[in-house]
mmCIF file of N, CA and C in Angstrom:
data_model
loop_
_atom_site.group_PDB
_atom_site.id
_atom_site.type_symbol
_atom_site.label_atom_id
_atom_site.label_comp_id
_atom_site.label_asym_id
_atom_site.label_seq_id
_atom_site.Cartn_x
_atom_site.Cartn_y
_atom_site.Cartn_z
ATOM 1 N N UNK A 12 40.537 35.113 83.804
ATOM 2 C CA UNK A 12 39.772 36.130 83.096
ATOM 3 C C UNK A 12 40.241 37.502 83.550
ATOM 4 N N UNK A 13 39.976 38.545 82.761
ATOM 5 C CA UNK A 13 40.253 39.714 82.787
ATOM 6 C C UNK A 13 39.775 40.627 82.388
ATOM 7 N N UNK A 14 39.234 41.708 83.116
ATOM 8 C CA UNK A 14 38.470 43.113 82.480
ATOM 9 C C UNK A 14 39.137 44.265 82.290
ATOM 10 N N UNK A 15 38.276 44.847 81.289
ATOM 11 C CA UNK A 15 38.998 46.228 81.159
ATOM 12 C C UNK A 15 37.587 47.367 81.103
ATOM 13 N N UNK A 16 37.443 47.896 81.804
ATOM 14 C CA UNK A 16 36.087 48.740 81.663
ATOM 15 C C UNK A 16 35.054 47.590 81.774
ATOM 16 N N UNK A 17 34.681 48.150 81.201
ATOM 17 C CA UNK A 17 32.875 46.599 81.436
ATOM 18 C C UNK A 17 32.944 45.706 80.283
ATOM 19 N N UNK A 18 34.242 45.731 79.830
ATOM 20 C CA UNK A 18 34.482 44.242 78.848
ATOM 21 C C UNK A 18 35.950 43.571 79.255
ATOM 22 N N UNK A 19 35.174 42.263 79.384
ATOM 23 C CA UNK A 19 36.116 40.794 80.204
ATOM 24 C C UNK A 19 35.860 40.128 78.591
ATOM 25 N N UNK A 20 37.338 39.494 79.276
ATOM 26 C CA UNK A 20 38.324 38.096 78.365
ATOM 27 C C UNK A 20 38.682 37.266 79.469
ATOM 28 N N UNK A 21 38.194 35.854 78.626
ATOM 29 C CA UNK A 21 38.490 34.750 78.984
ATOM 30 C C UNK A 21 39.260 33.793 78.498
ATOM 31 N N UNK A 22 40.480 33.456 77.956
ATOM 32 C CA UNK A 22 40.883 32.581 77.439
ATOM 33 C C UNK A 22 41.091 30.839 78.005
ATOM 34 N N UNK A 23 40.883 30.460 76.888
ATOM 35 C CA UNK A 23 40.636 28.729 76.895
ATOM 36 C C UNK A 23 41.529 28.467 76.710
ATOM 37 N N UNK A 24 42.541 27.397 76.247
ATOM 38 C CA UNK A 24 43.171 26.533 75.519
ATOM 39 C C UNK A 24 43.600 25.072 75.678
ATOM 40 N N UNK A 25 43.513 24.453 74.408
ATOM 41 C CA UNK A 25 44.280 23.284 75.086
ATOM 42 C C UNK A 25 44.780 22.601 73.518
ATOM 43 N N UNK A 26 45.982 21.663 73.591
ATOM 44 C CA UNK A 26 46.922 21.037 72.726
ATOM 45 C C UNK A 26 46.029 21.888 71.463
ATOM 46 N N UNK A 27 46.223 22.327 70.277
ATOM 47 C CA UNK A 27 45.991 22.909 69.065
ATOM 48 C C UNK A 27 44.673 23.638 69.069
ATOM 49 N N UNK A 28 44.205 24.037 70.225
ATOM 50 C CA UNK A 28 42.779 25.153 70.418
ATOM 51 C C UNK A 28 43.429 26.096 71.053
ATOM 52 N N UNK A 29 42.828 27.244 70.839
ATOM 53 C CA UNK A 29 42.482 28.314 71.323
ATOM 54 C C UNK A 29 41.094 29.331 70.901
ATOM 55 N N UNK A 30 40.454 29.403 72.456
ATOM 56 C CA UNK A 30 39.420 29.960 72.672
ATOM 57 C C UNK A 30 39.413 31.693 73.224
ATOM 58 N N UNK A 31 38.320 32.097 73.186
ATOM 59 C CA UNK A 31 38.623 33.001 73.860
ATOM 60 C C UNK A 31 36.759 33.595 74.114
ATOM 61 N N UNK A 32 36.760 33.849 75.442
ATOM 62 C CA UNK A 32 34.893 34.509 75.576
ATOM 63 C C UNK A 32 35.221 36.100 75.548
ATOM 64 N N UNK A 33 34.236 36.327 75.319
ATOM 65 C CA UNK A 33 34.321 38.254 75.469
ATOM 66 C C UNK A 33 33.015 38.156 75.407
ATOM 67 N N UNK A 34 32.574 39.579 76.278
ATOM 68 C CA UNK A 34 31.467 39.854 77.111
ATOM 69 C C UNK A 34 31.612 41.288 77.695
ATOM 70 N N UNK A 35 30.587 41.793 77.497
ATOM 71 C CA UNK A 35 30.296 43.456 78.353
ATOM 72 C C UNK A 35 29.382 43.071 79.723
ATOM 73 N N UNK A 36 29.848 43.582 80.586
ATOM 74 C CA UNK A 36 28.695 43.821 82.129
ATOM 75 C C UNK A 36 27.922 45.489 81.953
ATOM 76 N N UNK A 37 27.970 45.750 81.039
ATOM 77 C CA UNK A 37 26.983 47.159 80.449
ATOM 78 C C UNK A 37 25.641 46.467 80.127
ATOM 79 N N UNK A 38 25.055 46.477 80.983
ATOM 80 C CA UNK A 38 23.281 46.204 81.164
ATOM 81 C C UNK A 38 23.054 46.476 79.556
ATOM 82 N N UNK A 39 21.855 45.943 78.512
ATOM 83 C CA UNK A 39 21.236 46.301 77.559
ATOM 84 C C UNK A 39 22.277 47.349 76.466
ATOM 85 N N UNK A 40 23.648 46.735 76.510
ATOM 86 C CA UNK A 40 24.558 47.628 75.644
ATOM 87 C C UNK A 40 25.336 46.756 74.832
ATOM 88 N N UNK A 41 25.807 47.297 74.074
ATOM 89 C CA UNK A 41 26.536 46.694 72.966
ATOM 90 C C UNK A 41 27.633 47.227 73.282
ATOM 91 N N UNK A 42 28.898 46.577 72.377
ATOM 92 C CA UNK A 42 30.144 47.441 72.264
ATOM 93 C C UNK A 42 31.546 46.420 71.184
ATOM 94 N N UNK A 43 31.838 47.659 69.963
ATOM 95 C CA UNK A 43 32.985 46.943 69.087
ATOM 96 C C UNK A 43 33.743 46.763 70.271
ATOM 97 N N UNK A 44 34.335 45.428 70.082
ATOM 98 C CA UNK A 44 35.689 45.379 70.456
ATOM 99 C C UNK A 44 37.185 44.981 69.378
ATOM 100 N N UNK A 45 38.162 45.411 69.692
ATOM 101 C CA UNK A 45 39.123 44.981 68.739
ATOM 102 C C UNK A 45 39.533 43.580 68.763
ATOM 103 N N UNK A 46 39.760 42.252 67.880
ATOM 104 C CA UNK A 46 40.268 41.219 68.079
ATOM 105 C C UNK A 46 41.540 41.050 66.849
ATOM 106 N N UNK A 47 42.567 40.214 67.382
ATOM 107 C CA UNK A 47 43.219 39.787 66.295
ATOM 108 C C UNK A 47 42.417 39.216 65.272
ATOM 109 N N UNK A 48 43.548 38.813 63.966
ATOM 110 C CA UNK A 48 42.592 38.342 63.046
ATOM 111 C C UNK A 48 43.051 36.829 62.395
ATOM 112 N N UNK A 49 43.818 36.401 63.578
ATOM 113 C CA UNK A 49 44.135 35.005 63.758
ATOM 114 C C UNK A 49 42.522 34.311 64.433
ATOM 115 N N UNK A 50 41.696 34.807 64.673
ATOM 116 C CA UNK A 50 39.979 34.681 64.785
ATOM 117 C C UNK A 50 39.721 34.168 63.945
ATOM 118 N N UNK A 51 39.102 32.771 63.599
ATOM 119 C CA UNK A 51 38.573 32.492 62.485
ATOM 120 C C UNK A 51 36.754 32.391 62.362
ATOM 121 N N UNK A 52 36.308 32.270 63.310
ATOM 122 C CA UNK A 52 34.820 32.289 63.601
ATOM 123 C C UNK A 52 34.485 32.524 65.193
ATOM 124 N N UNK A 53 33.312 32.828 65.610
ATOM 125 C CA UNK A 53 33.104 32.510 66.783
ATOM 126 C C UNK A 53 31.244 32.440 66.928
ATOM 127 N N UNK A 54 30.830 31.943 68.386
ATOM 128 C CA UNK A 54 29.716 30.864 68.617
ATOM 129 C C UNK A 54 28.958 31.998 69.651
ATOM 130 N N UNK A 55 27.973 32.113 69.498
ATOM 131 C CA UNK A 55 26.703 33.061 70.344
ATOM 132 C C UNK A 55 26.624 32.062 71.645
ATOM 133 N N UNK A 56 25.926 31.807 72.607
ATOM 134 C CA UNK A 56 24.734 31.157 73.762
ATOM 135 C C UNK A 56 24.132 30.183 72.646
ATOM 136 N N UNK A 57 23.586 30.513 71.968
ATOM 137 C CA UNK A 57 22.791 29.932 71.086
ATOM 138 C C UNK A 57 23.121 28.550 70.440
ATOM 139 N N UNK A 58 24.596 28.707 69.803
ATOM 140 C CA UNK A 58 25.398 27.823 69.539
ATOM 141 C C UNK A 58 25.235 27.927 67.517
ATOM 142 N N UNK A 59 25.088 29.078 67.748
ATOM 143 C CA UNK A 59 25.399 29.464 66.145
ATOM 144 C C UNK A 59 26.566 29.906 66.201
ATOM 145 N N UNK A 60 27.249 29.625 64.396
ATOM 146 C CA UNK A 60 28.519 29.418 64.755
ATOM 147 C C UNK A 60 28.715 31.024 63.405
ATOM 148 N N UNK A 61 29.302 31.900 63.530
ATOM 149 C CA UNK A 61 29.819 33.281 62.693
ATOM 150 C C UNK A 61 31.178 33.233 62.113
ATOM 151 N N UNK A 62 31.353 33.162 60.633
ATOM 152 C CA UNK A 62 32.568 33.135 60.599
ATOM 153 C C UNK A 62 32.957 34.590 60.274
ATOM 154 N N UNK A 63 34.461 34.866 60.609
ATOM 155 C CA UNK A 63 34.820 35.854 60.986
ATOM 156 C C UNK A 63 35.187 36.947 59.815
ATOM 157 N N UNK A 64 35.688 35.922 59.133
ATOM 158 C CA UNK A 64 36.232 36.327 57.174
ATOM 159 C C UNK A 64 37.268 37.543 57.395
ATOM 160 N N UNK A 65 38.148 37.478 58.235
ATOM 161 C CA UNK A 65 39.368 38.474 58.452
ATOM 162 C C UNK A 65 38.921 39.750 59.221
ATOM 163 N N UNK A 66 37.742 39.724 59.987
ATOM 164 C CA UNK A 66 37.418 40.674 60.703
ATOM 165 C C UNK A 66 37.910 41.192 61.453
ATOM 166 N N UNK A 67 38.244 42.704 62.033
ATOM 167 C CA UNK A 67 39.344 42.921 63.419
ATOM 168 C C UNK A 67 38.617 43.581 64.519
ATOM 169 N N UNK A 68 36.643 43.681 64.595
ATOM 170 C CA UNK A 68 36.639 44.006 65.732
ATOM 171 C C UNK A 68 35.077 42.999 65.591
ATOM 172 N N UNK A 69 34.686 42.665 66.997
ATOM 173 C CA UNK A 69 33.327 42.242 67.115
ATOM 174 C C UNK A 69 32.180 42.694 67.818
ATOM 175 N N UNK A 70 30.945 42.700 67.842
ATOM 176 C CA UNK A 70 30.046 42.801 68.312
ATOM 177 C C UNK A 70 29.919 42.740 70.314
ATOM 178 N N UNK A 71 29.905 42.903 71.111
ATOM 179 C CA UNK A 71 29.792 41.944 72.010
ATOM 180 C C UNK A 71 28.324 42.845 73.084
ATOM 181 N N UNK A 72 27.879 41.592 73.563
ATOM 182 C CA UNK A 72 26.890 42.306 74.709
ATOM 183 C C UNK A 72 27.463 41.474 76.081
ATOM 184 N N UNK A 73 26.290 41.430 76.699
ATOM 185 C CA UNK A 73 26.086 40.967 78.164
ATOM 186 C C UNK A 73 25.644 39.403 78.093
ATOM 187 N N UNK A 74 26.136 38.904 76.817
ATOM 188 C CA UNK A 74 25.604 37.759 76.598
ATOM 189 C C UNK A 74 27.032 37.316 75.738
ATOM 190 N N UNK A 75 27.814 36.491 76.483
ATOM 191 C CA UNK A 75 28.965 35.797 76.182
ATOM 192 C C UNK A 75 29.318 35.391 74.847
ATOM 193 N N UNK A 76 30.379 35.607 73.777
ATOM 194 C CA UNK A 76 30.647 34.879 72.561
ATOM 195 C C UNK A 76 31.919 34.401 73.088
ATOM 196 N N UNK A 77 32.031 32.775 72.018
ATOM 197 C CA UNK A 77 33.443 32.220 72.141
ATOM 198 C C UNK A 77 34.156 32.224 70.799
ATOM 199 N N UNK A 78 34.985 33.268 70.482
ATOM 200 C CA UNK A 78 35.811 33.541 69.729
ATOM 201 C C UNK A 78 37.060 32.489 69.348
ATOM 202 N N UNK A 79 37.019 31.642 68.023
ATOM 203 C CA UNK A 79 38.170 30.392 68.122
ATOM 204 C C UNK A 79 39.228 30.860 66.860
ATOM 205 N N UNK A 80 40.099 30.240 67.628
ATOM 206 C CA UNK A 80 41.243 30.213 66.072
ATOM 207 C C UNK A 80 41.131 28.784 65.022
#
């Protein structure tokens, strides 16, 4: 994993997956981030699943999403 300011990446992968978490450590904050748009959906805590529909930046808080291709 890796941060940049108070937003961390995590990448997953394995044989034909790729994952990826993104997350802010900014207490009660939000923040766009930019993603490729090889993204095809990604999954809250919750385990709701968002599809992405060619989107190039996302939402993220202090509460982990897993971003998939």
């Amino acid at each position: 994993c890796t941060g940049s300011g108070t937003i961390w990446r995590c990448s997953i992968t394995k044989p034909g997956y790729h994952g990826l978490f993104l997350w802010t450590t900014a207490w009660l904050a939000s923040q766009s981030v930019p993603v490729a748009t090889t993204y095809v959906q990604y999954r809250d805590l919750d385990g709701n699943l968002y599809k992405m529909n060619g989107a190039t930046t996302v939402t993220v808080t202090n509460r982990p999403i897993l971003l998939e291709q």
